[in-house]
Coordinates of C-alpha atoms in Angstrom, one line a residue:
Chain W
M1063 CA -24.7 2.6 37.2
S1064 CA -25.3 0.0 34.6
G1065 CA -21.6 0.0 33.7
L1066 CA -20.7 -0.7 37.3
Q1067 CA -23.0 -3.6 37.5
D1068 CA -21.8 -5.1 34.3
S1069 CA -18.3 -5.1 35.6
V1070 CA -19.2 -7.5 38.5
W1071 CA -18.6 -11.0 37.3
A1072 CA -21.8 -13.0 37.5
G1073 CA -20.3 -16.3 36.5
D1074 CA -19.7 -19.4 38.7
I1075 CA -16.2 -20.4 39.7
Q1076 CA -17.1 -23.9 38.7
Q1077 CA -16.9 -22.8 35.1
L1078 CA -13.2 -22.4 35.5
K1079 CA -12.7 -26.1 36.4
G1080 CA -9.6 -27.4 34.7
L1081 CA -8.1 -24.0 34.3
V1082 CA -7.5 -23.4 38.0
S1083 CA -6.5 -25.7 40.8
E1084 CA -9.0 -27.5 43.1
R1085 CA -8.0 -25.1 45.8
A1086 CA -9.5 -22.2 43.9
L1087 CA -12.9 -24.0 43.6
S1088 CA -13.1 -24.3 47.4
G1089 CA -12.2 -20.7 47.8
E1090 CA -8.8 -21.3 49.4
T1091 CA -7.0 -19.4 46.6
I1092 CA -8.5 -16.4 44.8
V1093 CA -8.8 -16.0 41.1
L1094 CA -7.9 -12.5 39.8
N1095 CA -8.2 -11.0 36.4
M1096 CA -5.3 -8.9 35.0
G1097 CA -5.8 -7.0 31.7
P1098 CA -6.6 -6.6 28.9
Q1099 CA -6.3 -3.0 29.9
H1100 CA -3.4 -3.0 32.3
P1101 CA -0.4 -0.7 32.2
S1102 CA 2.2 -3.4 32.3
T1103 CA 0.8 -6.1 30.0
H1104 CA 2.4 -4.4 26.9
G1105 CA -0.7 -4.1 25.0
V1106 CA -3.8 -6.2 25.4
L1107 CA -2.7 -9.3 27.1
R1108 CA -5.1 -10.8 29.6
L1109 CA -4.1 -13.1 32.3
M1110 CA -6.2 -15.1 34.7
L1111 CA -4.2 -15.3 37.9
E1112 CA -4.8 -17.7 40.7
L1113 CA -3.3 -16.4 43.9
D1114 CA -2.4 -17.8 47.2
G1115 CA -2.0 -14.6 49.2
E1116 CA 0.6 -12.8 47.1
V1117 CA 2.0 -15.9 45.5
V1118 CA 1.1 -16.7 41.9
V1119 CA -0.2 -20.3 41.9
N1120 CA -1.2 -20.4 38.2
C1121 CA -1.6 -17.9 35.4
V1122 CA -3.6 -18.6 32.3
P1123 CA -3.1 -16.2 29.4
D1124 CA -6.1 -15.3 27.3
I1125 CA -5.0 -14.2 23.9
G1126 CA -6.9 -12.9 20.8
Y1127 CA -7.6 -9.3 21.9
L1128 CA -5.5 -8.2 19.0
H1129 CA -6.3 -10.9 16.5
T1130 CA -6.2 -9.0 13.2
G1131 CA -6.6 -11.8 10.6
I1132 CA -3.4 -10.8 9.0
E1133 CA -2.6 -14.3 7.7
K1134 CA -6.0 -14.5 6.1
N1135 CA -5.9 -11.1 4.7
M1136 CA -2.6 -11.9 3.0
E1137 CA -4.2 -14.7 1.0
A1138 CA -6.4 -12.0 -0.6
K1139 CA -3.5 -9.9 -1.7
R1140 CA -0.8 -10.4 -4.3
Y1141 CA 2.6 -11.4 -3.0
E1142 CA 4.1 -7.9 -3.2
Q1143 CA 1.0 -6.2 -1.8
A1144 CA 1.0 -8.5 1.3
I1145 CA 4.3 -7.1 2.5
T1146 CA 2.5 -4.1 4.0
M1147 CA 0.6 -6.6 6.2
T1148 CA 3.8 -8.1 7.7
D1149 CA 4.9 -4.7 9.0
R1150 CA 1.9 -4.5 11.2
M1151 CA 2.3 -7.9 12.7
D1152 CA 5.2 -7.4 15.1
Y1153 CA 5.2 -3.7 15.1
L1154 CA 8.5 -3.3 17.0
N1155 CA 10.3 -5.3 14.3
P1156 CA 8.7 -4.3 11.0
L1157 CA 11.8 -4.7 8.8
G1158 CA 12.5 -8.1 10.3
N1159 CA 9.0 -9.2 9.3
N1160 CA 9.5 -7.9 5.8
L1161 CA 12.7 -9.8 5.7
V1162 CA 11.3 -13.2 6.6
Y1163 CA 8.4 -12.8 4.2
C1164 CA 10.7 -11.7 1.3
L1165 CA 13.1 -14.5 2.0
A1166 CA 10.2 -17.0 1.8
I1167 CA 9.2 -15.6 -1.6
E1168 CA 12.8 -15.5 -2.8
K1169 CA 13.2 -19.1 -1.7
I1170 CA 10.1 -20.3 -3.5
I1171 CA 10.9 -18.6 -6.8
D1172 CA 14.7 -18.9 -6.4
L1173 CA 15.2 -15.2 -6.9
D1174 CA 18.7 -13.7 -6.5
V1175 CA 19.4 -10.8 -4.2
P1176 CA 22.3 -8.5 -5.0
P1177 CA 25.0 -8.3 -2.4
R1178 CA 24.4 -4.6 -1.7
A1179 CA 20.8 -5.3 -0.9
Q1180 CA 21.8 -8.2 1.4
Y1181 CA 24.2 -6.0 3.3
L1182 CA 21.6 -3.2 3.6
R1183 CA 19.0 -5.7 4.8
V1184 CA 21.4 -6.9 7.5
L1185 CA 22.2 -3.4 8.5
L1186 CA 18.6 -2.3 8.7
A1187 CA 17.5 -5.5 10.4
E1188 CA 20.1 -4.9 13.1
L1189 CA 19.1 -1.3 13.6
T1190 CA 15.5 -2.6 14.0
R1191 CA 16.8 -5.0 16.6
I1192 CA 18.3 -2.1 18.5
N1193 CA 15.1 -0.2 18.1
S1194 CA 13.1 -3.1 19.5
H1195 CA 15.4 -3.7 22.4
L1196 CA 15.2 0.0 23.2
V1197 CA 11.5 -0.1 23.5
W1198 CA 11.8 -3.3 25.5
L1199 CA 14.3 -1.8 27.9
G1200 CA 12.4 1.4 28.4
T1201 CA 9.1 -0.3 29.1
H1202 CA 10.5 -3.1 31.1
A1203 CA 12.3 -0.7 33.4
L1204 CA 9.2 1.5 33.5
D1205 CA 7.2 -1.5 34.7
I1206 CA 9.6 -2.2 37.5
G1207 CA 9.7 1.4 38.5
A1208 CA 12.6 3.1 36.7
M1209 CA 10.8 5.9 35.0
S1210 CA 13.8 7.7 33.5
M1211 CA 15.0 4.8 31.5
F1212 CA 11.9 5.1 29.3
L1213 CA 12.8 8.7 28.5
Y1214 CA 16.4 7.9 27.6
C1215 CA 15.6 4.9 25.5
F1216 CA 13.0 6.7 23.5
R1217 CA 15.3 9.6 22.9
E1218 CA 17.8 7.2 21.2
R1219 CA 15.0 5.5 19.4
E1220 CA 14.0 8.7 17.6
K1221 CA 17.4 8.7 15.9
L1222 CA 16.8 5.3 14.5
L1223 CA 13.3 6.2 13.4
D1224 CA 14.8 9.2 11.6
I1225 CA 17.0 6.7 9.7
F1226 CA 14.1 4.5 8.8
E1227 CA 12.1 7.5 7.6
M1228 CA 15.1 8.6 5.6
V1229 CA 15.3 5.4 3.6
S1230 CA 11.6 4.6 3.3
G1231 CA 9.5 7.6 4.1
Q1232 CA 7.8 6.1 7.1
R1233 CA 9.0 6.0 10.7
M1234 CA 7.7 2.6 11.7
M1235 CA 5.8 0.7 8.9
S1236 CA 8.5 1.1 6.3
T1237 CA 7.8 -1.8 3.9
Y1238 CA 11.3 -1.3 2.6
F1239 CA 12.4 -4.8 1.8
R1240 CA 10.8 -6.2 -1.4
P1241 CA 11.2 -9.6 -3.1
G1242 CA 14.6 -9.5 -4.9
G1243 CA 16.1 -6.7 -2.9
L1244 CA 15.0 -3.3 -1.6
W1245 CA 12.4 -0.8 -2.7
R1246 CA 15.2 1.6 -3.8
D1247 CA 18.7 2.5 -2.9
V1248 CA 19.4 4.4 0.3
P1249 CA 19.8 8.2 0.0
E1250 CA 23.1 10.0 0.3
E1251 CA 22.5 11.2 3.8
F1252 CA 22.1 7.6 5.0
E1253 CA 25.7 6.9 5.6
P1254 CA 26.5 10.0 7.7
A1255 CA 23.4 9.4 9.7
V1256 CA 24.3 5.7 10.5
R1257 CA 27.9 6.7 11.2
D1258 CA 26.7 9.4 13.6
F1259 CA 24.5 6.8 15.4
I1260 CA 27.4 4.3 15.6
S1261 CA 29.6 6.9 17.3
Y1262 CA 26.8 8.2 19.5
F1263 CA 25.1 5.1 20.8
P1264 CA 27.8 3.1 22.7
A1265 CA 28.1 5.8 25.3
R1266 CA 24.4 5.7 25.7
I1267 CA 24.4 1.9 26.4
D1268 CA 27.1 2.6 29.0
D1269 CA 24.7 5.1 30.5
Y1270 CA 21.9 2.6 30.7
E1271 CA 24.2 0.0 32.3
R1272 CA 25.4 2.6 34.8
L1273 CA 21.8 3.3 35.8
L1274 CA 20.7 -0.3 36.1
T1275 CA 23.3 -3.1 36.0
D1276 CA 24.6 -2.5 39.5
N1277 CA 21.6 -0.7 40.9
P1278 CA 20.6 -2.6 44.1
L1279 CA 16.9 -1.9 43.5
W1280 CA 17.1 -3.3 40.0
L1281 CA 19.1 -6.3 41.2
D1282 CA 16.5 -7.0 43.9
R1283 CA 13.6 -6.8 41.5
T1284 CA 15.2 -9.0 38.7
Q1285 CA 17.7 -11.5 40.1
G1286 CA 16.4 -14.9 40.9
I1287 CA 13.0 -14.1 39.4
G1288 CA 11.3 -15.8 36.4
F1289 CA 13.7 -18.7 36.4
L1290 CA 13.7 -21.0 33.4
S1291 CA 16.0 -23.9 33.1
A1292 CA 17.7 -24.8 29.8
Q1293 CA 15.7 -28.1 29.5
D1294 CA 12.4 -26.3 30.1
A1295 CA 13.3 -23.5 27.7
I1296 CA 14.0 -26.0 25.0
A1297 CA 10.9 -28.1 25.8
L1298 CA 8.7 -25.0 25.7
G1299 CA 10.0 -24.0 22.4
C1300 CA 11.6 -20.8 23.6
T1301 CA 14.1 -19.0 21.3
G1302 CA 16.0 -15.8 21.1
P1303 CA 17.1 -14.0 24.3
T1304 CA 14.7 -16.0 26.4
L1305 CA 16.5 -19.3 25.4
R1306 CA 20.0 -17.7 25.5
G1307 CA 19.3 -16.4 29.0
S1308 CA 19.2 -20.0 30.1
G1309 CA 22.6 -20.6 28.6
V1310 CA 21.7 -22.4 25.4
N1311 CA 23.7 -21.2 22.5
W1312 CA 21.2 -20.9 19.7
D1313 CA 21.1 -18.0 17.4
I1314 CA 19.7 -18.4 13.9
R1315 CA 22.0 -15.8 12.6
K1316 CA 24.9 -18.1 13.5
A1317 CA 23.3 -21.5 13.2
I1318 CA 21.6 -21.1 9.8
P1319 CA 22.9 -17.9 8.4
Y1320 CA 20.6 -16.0 6.0
S1321 CA 21.0 -12.8 4.0
S1322 CA 24.8 -12.8 4.2
Y1323 CA 25.0 -13.0 8.0
E1324 CA 27.9 -15.4 7.6
H1325 CA 30.1 -12.4 6.5
F1326 CA 29.8 -10.7 9.8
E1327 CA 31.6 -11.1 13.0
F1328 CA 29.6 -10.9 16.2
D1329 CA 29.3 -12.7 19.5
V1330 CA 26.2 -14.3 20.9
P1331 CA 25.8 -13.4 24.6
L1332 CA 24.7 -16.2 26.9
G1333 CA 23.3 -16.1 30.4
Q1334 CA 24.0 -18.4 33.3
H1335 CA 21.1 -18.3 35.6
G1336 CA 18.1 -18.1 33.4
D1337 CA 16.4 -15.3 35.4
V1338 CA 15.1 -11.8 34.5
Y1339 CA 18.4 -10.2 35.2
D1340 CA 20.4 -12.4 32.8
R1341 CA 17.9 -11.8 30.0
Y1342 CA 18.3 -8.1 30.7
L1343 CA 22.1 -8.4 30.4
I1344 CA 21.8 -10.4 27.2
R1345 CA 19.6 -7.9 25.5
V1346 CA 21.8 -5.0 26.4
E1347 CA 24.8 -6.9 25.1
E1348 CA 22.9 -7.7 21.9
M1349 CA 22.5 -4.0 21.3
R1350 CA 26.3 -3.7 21.3
Q1351 CA 26.7 -6.7 19.1
S1352 CA 24.1 -5.3 16.7
L1353 CA 26.0 -2.1 16.5
R1354 CA 29.2 -4.1 15.6
I1355 CA 27.3 -5.7 12.7
V1356 CA 26.0 -2.3 11.6
Q1357 CA 29.6 -1.0 11.7
Q1358 CA 30.9 -3.9 9.6
A1359 CA 28.0 -3.6 7.1
M1360 CA 28.6 0.1 6.7
D1361 CA 32.4 -0.3 6.2
N1362 CA 32.1 -3.2 3.7
L1363 CA 29.0 -2.0 1.9
P1364 CA 29.3 -3.2 -1.7
G1365 CA 28.2 -1.1 -4.6
G1366 CA 25.9 -2.1 -7.4
P1367 CA 22.2 -2.6 -7.8
V1368 CA 19.9 -3.1 -4.8
R1369 CA 17.3 -5.2 -6.6
S1370 CA 17.4 -8.3 -8.7
N1371 CA 17.3 -8.0 -12.5
D1372 CA 14.8 -10.8 -13.0
R1373 CA 12.1 -8.9 -14.9
K1374 CA 9.5 -11.7 -14.4
Y1375 CA 9.4 -10.9 -10.7
V1376 CA 10.9 -7.5 -10.2
P1377 CA 9.5 -4.4 -11.9
P1378 CA 11.9 -2.5 -14.3
P1379 CA 13.3 0.9 -13.2
R1380 CA 11.3 3.9 -14.2
S1381 CA 14.0 5.1 -16.6
E1382 CA 13.6 2.0 -18.8
L1383 CA 9.8 2.6 -19.3
G1384 CA 10.4 5.3 -21.9
T1385 CA 12.8 3.4 -24.0
S1386 CA 11.9 -0.3 -23.8
M1387 CA 8.6 -1.8 -24.9
E1388 CA 9.5 -5.0 -23.0
A1389 CA 9.9 -3.0 -19.8
V1390 CA 6.5 -1.4 -20.3
I1391 CA 4.9 -4.9 -20.7
H1392 CA 6.7 -6.2 -17.6
H1393 CA 5.7 -3.2 -15.6
F1394 CA 2.1 -3.6 -16.7
K1395 CA 2.0 -7.3 -16.0
L1396 CA 3.6 -6.9 -12.5
W1397 CA 1.3 -4.1 -11.4
T1398 CA -1.9 -5.4 -12.7
E1399 CA -1.6 -9.1 -12.2
G1400 CA 1.5 -9.7 -10.1
F1401 CA 4.0 -12.6 -10.5
R1402 CA 3.2 -16.3 -10.4
P1403 CA 5.7 -18.3 -8.3
P1404 CA 5.9 -22.1 -9.0
E1405 CA 3.8 -24.4 -6.9
G1406 CA 5.3 -25.5 -3.7
E1407 CA 5.8 -24.7 0.0
V1408 CA 8.8 -23.3 1.9
Y1409 CA 9.7 -22.5 5.5
V1410 CA 12.3 -19.9 6.3
R1411 CA 13.3 -18.5 9.6
V1412 CA 15.2 -15.5 10.9
E1413 CA 16.3 -14.3 14.2
S1414 CA 13.9 -11.5 15.3
P1415 CA 14.6 -9.4 18.4
R1416 CA 12.3 -11.8 20.3
G1417 CA 13.4 -15.1 18.9
E1418 CA 12.8 -17.4 15.9
L1419 CA 10.5 -15.8 13.4
G1420 CA 9.4 -18.3 10.8
C1421 CA 7.4 -17.9 7.7
Y1422 CA 5.6 -20.9 6.1
L1423 CA 4.4 -20.1 2.6
I1424 CA 2.4 -22.2 0.3
S1425 CA 2.0 -21.3 -3.3
D1426 CA -0.5 -22.8 -5.7
G1427 CA 1.0 -21.1 -8.7
S1428 CA -1.4 -18.1 -8.7
P1429 CA -0.4 -14.5 -8.1
K1430 CA -1.7 -14.7 -4.5
P1431 CA -0.3 -16.8 -1.7
W1432 CA -2.4 -19.8 -0.9
R1433 CA -1.4 -19.8 2.7
V1434 CA 1.0 -17.8 4.8
H1435 CA 1.7 -18.8 8.3
F1436 CA 4.0 -17.1 10.7
R1437 CA 5.7 -18.9 13.5
T1438 CA 6.0 -15.9 15.9
P1439 CA 8.2 -16.0 19.0
S1440 CA 5.7 -14.0 21.2
L1441 CA 3.0 -16.6 21.0
I1442 CA 5.4 -19.4 21.9
H1443 CA 6.9 -17.4 24.8
L1444 CA 3.4 -16.6 26.0
S1445 CA 2.8 -20.3 26.5
A1446 CA 6.0 -20.4 28.5
L1447 CA 4.9 -17.5 30.7
P1448 CA 2.8 -19.6 33.2
H1449 CA 5.8 -21.8 33.7
M1450 CA 8.0 -18.9 34.5
A1451 CA 5.5 -17.1 36.7
K1452 CA 4.5 -19.9 39.0
G1453 CA 5.6 -19.5 42.6
Y1454 CA 6.7 -15.9 42.4
L1455 CA 5.0 -12.9 43.9
I1456 CA 2.4 -11.0 42.0
A1457 CA 4.6 -7.9 42.1
D1458 CA 7.3 -9.8 40.2
L1459 CA 4.8 -10.8 37.6
V1460 CA 5.2 -7.5 35.7
G1461 CA 8.9 -8.1 35.6
I1462 CA 8.4 -11.6 34.2
I1463 CA 5.9 -10.4 31.6
G1464 CA 8.4 -7.7 30.6
T1465 CA 11.3 -10.1 30.3
V1466 CA 9.7 -12.3 27.7
D1467 CA 9.3 -9.2 25.6
I1468 CA 5.8 -9.9 24.4
V1469 CA 4.3 -8.0 21.5
L1470 CA 0.7 -8.8 21.3
G1471 CA 0.5 -8.0 17.6
D1472 CA 3.1 -10.7 17.1
A1473 CA 1.3 -13.2 19.2
D1474 CA -2.3 -12.7 17.9
R1475 CA -1.6 -11.5 14.4
Chain C
M1296 CA -13.0 43.9 32.5
G1297 CA -15.8 46.1 33.5
V1298 CA -15.2 46.0 37.3
T1299 CA -11.5 46.7 37.0
S1300 CA -12.0 49.8 34.9
K1301 CA -14.6 51.3 37.3
L1302 CA -12.8 50.5 40.6
G1303 CA -9.2 50.9 39.5
D1304 CA -6.4 48.3 39.6
L1305 CA -7.4 45.8 42.3
G1306 CA -5.2 43.0 41.0
I1307 CA -8.3 41.2 39.9
V1308 CA -9.0 39.8 36.5
T1309 CA -12.6 39.0 35.6
V1310 CA -13.3 36.3 33.0
R1311 CA -16.2 34.3 31.8
L1312 CA -16.9 31.2 33.8
E1313 CA -17.1 28.9 30.8
D1314 CA -13.7 30.2 29.5
T1315 CA -12.1 29.4 32.9
V1316 CA -13.6 26.0 33.1
N1317 CA -12.7 25.2 29.5
W1318 CA -9.2 26.5 30.0
A1319 CA -8.7 24.3 33.1
R1320 CA -10.1 21.3 31.2
T1321 CA -7.8 21.7 28.2
R1322 CA -4.7 22.4 30.3
A1323 CA -4.9 19.3 32.4
M1324 CA -6.4 16.5 30.4
W1325 CA -5.6 13.1 31.7
P1326 CA -5.4 10.6 29.0
M1327 CA -6.0 6.9 29.8
L1328 CA -2.9 4.7 29.6
F1329 CA -4.4 2.3 27.1
G1330 CA -2.6 1.1 24.0
L1331 CA -3.8 -1.4 21.5
A1332 CA -1.3 -1.9 18.7
C1333 CA 1.3 -0.1 16.6
C1334 CA -0.2 3.4 17.3
A1335 CA 0.4 2.9 21.0
I1336 CA 4.2 2.8 20.3
E1337 CA 3.9 6.2 18.6
M1338 CA 1.7 7.4 21.5
M1339 CA 4.6 6.4 23.8
S1340 CA 7.0 8.3 21.5
T1341 CA 4.8 11.3 21.9
Q1342 CA 4.9 11.0 25.6
A1343 CA 8.7 10.6 25.7
S1344 CA 11.5 13.1 25.7
V1345 CA 11.6 14.3 22.1
Y1346 CA 7.9 15.2 21.6
D1347 CA 7.2 15.7 25.3
L1348 CA 3.4 15.7 25.7
S1349 CA 3.7 17.4 29.1
R1350 CA 4.0 20.7 27.2
F1351 CA 0.3 20.4 26.9
G1352 CA -0.4 19.4 30.5
M1353 CA -0.8 15.7 29.5
E1354 CA 2.3 14.0 31.0
L1355 CA 0.2 12.1 33.4
M1356 CA -1.4 9.1 31.9
R1357 CA -3.8 7.3 34.2
P1358 CA -4.1 3.5 34.0
S1359 CA -7.6 3.7 35.6
P1360 CA -10.5 4.9 33.4
R1361 CA -12.0 6.4 36.6
Q1362 CA -9.2 9.0 36.8
S1363 CA -9.0 9.9 33.1
D1364 CA -11.0 12.1 30.9
L1365 CA -9.5 11.4 27.5
M1366 CA -9.4 8.1 25.7
I1367 CA -6.9 7.8 22.9
V1368 CA -7.9 4.7 20.9
A1369 CA -4.4 3.9 19.6
G1370 CA -4.6 1.0 17.3
R1371 CA -6.9 -1.6 15.7
V1372 CA -9.9 -2.6 17.7
T1373 CA -10.8 -6.2 17.4
R1374 CA -14.2 -7.7 17.8
K1375 CA -13.0 -9.3 21.0
M1376 CA -11.6 -6.0 22.4
A1377 CA -14.7 -3.9 21.4
P1378 CA -16.8 -4.8 24.5
V1379 CA -13.8 -4.1 26.8
L1380 CA -13.3 -0.8 25.1
R1381 CA -16.9 0.2 25.5
Q1382 CA -16.8 -0.8 29.2
L1383 CA -13.7 1.4 29.7
Y1384 CA -15.5 4.3 28.1
D1385 CA -18.5 3.8 30.3
Q1386 CA -16.3 3.8 33.4
M1387 CA -14.8 7.2 32.6
P1388 CA -16.4 10.0 34.5
D1389 CA -17.9 13.0 32.5
P1390 CA -16.7 15.1 30.9
K1391 CA -14.9 12.7 28.6
W1392 CA -13.5 12.8 25.1
V1393 CA -12.3 10.3 22.6
I1394 CA -9.5 10.6 20.1
S1395 CA -9.4 7.9 17.4
M1396 CA -5.7 7.6 16.6
G1397 CA -4.7 6.0 13.3
D1398 CA -6.4 4.6 10.3
C1399 CA -7.4 1.3 11.9
A1400 CA -9.2 3.0 14.8
S1401 CA -10.8 5.5 12.5
C1402 CA -12.1 3.3 9.7
G1403 CA -10.5 -0.2 9.8
G1404 CA -7.5 0.9 7.8
V1405 CA -5.9 -1.8 5.7
F1406 CA -7.7 -4.5 7.7
N1407 CA -11.0 -4.8 6.1
N1408 CA -11.8 -8.3 7.4
Y1409 CA -13.7 -10.4 9.9
A1410 CA -11.6 -9.5 13.0
I1411 CA -11.4 -5.8 13.1
V1412 CA -14.2 -3.3 14.0
Q1413 CA -14.4 -0.9 11.0
G1414 CA -14.0 2.3 12.9
V1415 CA -14.2 2.7 16.7
D1416 CA -17.0 5.2 16.2
E1417 CA -19.2 2.1 15.9
I1418 CA -18.9 1.6 19.6
V1419 CA -17.9 5.0 21.2
P1420 CA -18.5 8.6 20.1
V1421 CA -15.3 10.0 18.6
D1422 CA -14.4 13.7 18.9
V1423 CA -11.2 13.8 16.8
Y1424 CA -9.9 11.4 14.1
I1425 CA -6.2 11.2 13.3
A1426 CA -5.2 9.7 9.9
G1427 CA -2.0 7.8 9.4
C1428 CA -0.6 4.3 9.8
P1429 CA 0.7 5.0 12.3
P1430 CA 0.3 8.8 12.7
R1431 CA 3.5 10.6 13.5
P1432 CA 3.7 12.1 17.0
E1433 CA 3.3 15.6 15.4
Q1434 CA 0.0 14.4 14.0
L1435 CA -1.2 13.1 17.4
I1436 CA -0.2 16.5 19.0
H1437 CA -2.2 18.2 16.2
G1438 CA -5.1 16.0 17.0
I1439 CA -4.9 16.9 20.7
I1440 CA -4.7 20.6 20.0
T1441 CA -7.7 20.3 17.7
L1442 CA -9.5 18.7 20.6
H1443 CA -8.4 21.5 22.8
E1444 CA -9.9 24.0 20.4
R1445 CA -13.1 22.1 20.3
V1446 CA -13.3 21.9 24.1
K1447 CA -12.8 25.7 24.3
Q1448 CA -15.9 26.1 22.1
E1449 CA -18.1 24.4 24.7
R1450 CA -20.7 26.6 26.4
I1451 CA -22.4 26.4 29.8
T1452 CA -25.7 25.4 28.1
D1453 CA -24.0 22.3 26.7
W1454 CA -22.9 21.1 30.1
A1455 CA -26.3 20.4 31.6

């Protein structure tokens, strides 16, 4: 019984003054808790909802249920060790997190990355984007009531995870990108597997669209819901599909190309209405565009090394250790002490599946980063969520939470 | 099968009560729909088409703790989440089991810091631990089967 009594809130509504409107204090509207254990909050998001009947008057997100202290932990690790932490931040986009962190290190020490590594980075980052969008589509449709989408999306996702496992040995937390390139070259089976996926996947996207795009139930649940105007989206700092759904053409891959994205041809889909449905269309189209990039990267994949030759920052290959004394010294120094970048601070940004993912890195010249900060899209979009949810029915709230594609590991870190 | 052999074939099978109850419990466990972090994604993969957890009578995940008898702690448990997790456990009706999925839930994993509970067994009793960061779906299935084996060992005297 004690558990039951504990669950009854003993607080006073006056404590919430400032968070809820005056109408809630007089009892005219009700205050309802949603989460952190709720099937459609995509993890451990907690929302305090103020409801007038079924209409959401206000919603106040409560974050921190997945605060992991990743940024602080990274300060205690050497630069290369800390890459493992970035995987676990936005766990639907592990390779994208690796990428932004490695780009920051490469920028601060001005390290070269061979073209083959850059192309493979683009290829794998785009596969990760498809992977993330598949999870988004499956769970978003599941929240709205389309159960079978979840099964289809996860079926295709397994094929991608097999590719990631093939190159890195891990399905999700691959830690495959390293400062100066990649951990090692891709295996022989990589190309057939990717080509197989390229030929297999477009028909699957058509299947998804056949199931959802013109489905009257889906249209009813998504059109005209969660509206966000272009001005508001910019003012709230939205990026990625959330911003593009409102018709703003801003994609970092196009605007500030990184890691050889300027060599690839792809379109940036834009929405017109800024509602849940438009953002759905954009993400589905992004999967097609990502596949185009993967195709181009595979066709034009250059040969050569996959990691920089700068021995002060990149360990020598195993084969050199038996023949070169210098290689042994470098190897020993890098694995016992790590490398020392020059003092300074950098900010780099990439386009993650959710939006602008930035990494702000400060080095004090020691082998460990002095400060690493990530500008994560989920956190910013979470602050835009109340704006999008106000005035809609509580039943539509799950669709609105789904459409901003929140990953709580990304928001809380 | 004492009765059957004495009276002939009556179409009746006699079994021990505890075996029947344990069989029923293992074949229809309802896990709680409750994901924390990265492991939750692998838990979803296990549910989905390729690994198909419904082969083990577990396709039905209940979002309410009052309808579930298995808690899969999938992911890192933060200090802020720990009281919530304990409350969810308290709300589950007996008999109930806990699987600690992944390194973070089992021992803190790579996150040995101020924010993460160093093992969920500090707050709830754990029956099966699964290693991995995150564990593969096969590992989760192995953990579930290990739990089934454990449940099958339970005796009437333990139930009281």
